[in-house]
Amino acid sequence: MSRFAPDRFTILLICTVILASMLPIDGVYAEWFGVATDIAIGLLFFLHGARLSRQTVVAGALHWRLHLTILLTTFAIFPVLGLMIGFIPQSILAPPLYMGILFLCVLPSTVQSSIAFTSMAGGNVPAAVVAASGSNILGMFLTPLLTGLLLSTTGNGGFSWDALESIMLQLLLPFVVGQLLQPWIGDWIRSKKKILAPVDRGSILMVVYLAFSEAVIEGLWHTFTITDIATVIVVDMVLLAVVLAVTMYGSRLLGFNKEDEITITFCGSKKSLASGVPMANAIFANQSSSVGAIVLPLMLFHQIQLMACAIIAQKYAKRLVHDDPVPAPAQ
């Protein structure tokens, strides 16, 4: 039963939402908390850049077929599925929640959990590091572009240069600075993983608290019912199941070996909460819908993907024990 239990971070997320619902922050306190949150997010992406070694990039970057497959899944198949979800009547799926699902579909892959599950299942770890990191770097450009494109097709807005500029300054610039300093500080940062891990999770919790505080003040829990939230959970589960099937069986049809299949499955089916929440703050800053409502489908998807991928990784790992330990040659 433990594999179905939420992890510690998910419990903290739930507690953060409860805290924002009971004690939302507003006024001048919210402004100062927003500044602190921006600094924490900048530090988070600086650490991502500083952790990624050049050797890892070189080791995994040459596997172009694998990376192209993952990128097409993340930024093409997911958005198409998001548009198909739009055929669900508004009486069943509320428009702000559908905007959140569309936004979820154009986000980059996760980094830490994609690599962790790939390693647990016996996949191509160097390729997973490059694929997940590259997805996040490209996502800084592609996510706002695709969000504007998809929302314009639904009549909810379009691309915003201000949002792109905000993402570049808050996410990409710290990442680039961290990567430039990586030769000098990378080893130290990787050796201090337990000390620096709270920055990763703490910054996300800060953004979630700020976003949901604003949403609660605007009447989030008076707008959506338990039925609305249950509908989002079902949609998220079906969306993840379809993408897992596409990545798993599609990689086999394309002739990838088992290690690469594992990497494609985990890197191609995930969506990043760490990148998604700050991007939502930038992209939807001037939208009528609250950021809290838009990130709600992403938060639910986050827990669903962790539980599902944990089960799949265990099955891959058990199969690896019984199979020939000598891996097939890389594609």
PDB file of C-alpha atoms in Angstrom, residues 103 107-108 272-281 295 298:
ATOM      1  CA  PHE A 103      -1.233  24.791 -19.796  1.00  0.00           C
ATOM      2  CA  LEU A 107       4.946  22.314 -19.958  1.00  0.00           C
ATOM      3  CA  PRO A 108       8.418  20.714 -20.086  1.00  0.00           C
ATOM      4  CA  SER A 272       7.225  19.780 -14.334  1.00  0.00           C
ATOM      5  CA  LEU A 273       5.627  21.376 -11.290  1.00  0.00           C
ATOM      6  CA  ALA A 274       8.881  23.232 -10.542  1.00  0.00           C
ATOM      7  CA  SER A 275       8.825  24.998 -13.922  1.00  0.00           C
ATOM      8  CA  GLY A 276       5.060  25.099 -14.327  1.00  0.00           C
ATOM      9  CA  VAL A 277       4.072  27.133 -11.281  1.00  0.00           C
ATOM     10  CA  PRO A 278       6.470  30.076 -11.852  1.00  0.00           C
ATOM     11  CA  MET A 279       5.675  30.015 -15.584  1.00  0.00           C
ATOM     12  CA  ALA A 280       1.965  30.201 -14.772  1.00  0.00           C
ATOM     13  CA  ASN A 281       2.636  33.257 -12.612  1.00  0.00           C
ATOM     14  CA  VAL A 295      -2.151  25.300 -11.575  1.00  0.00           C
ATOM     15  CA  LEU A 298      -0.943  20.486 -12.661  1.00  0.00           C
TER      16      LEU A 298
END
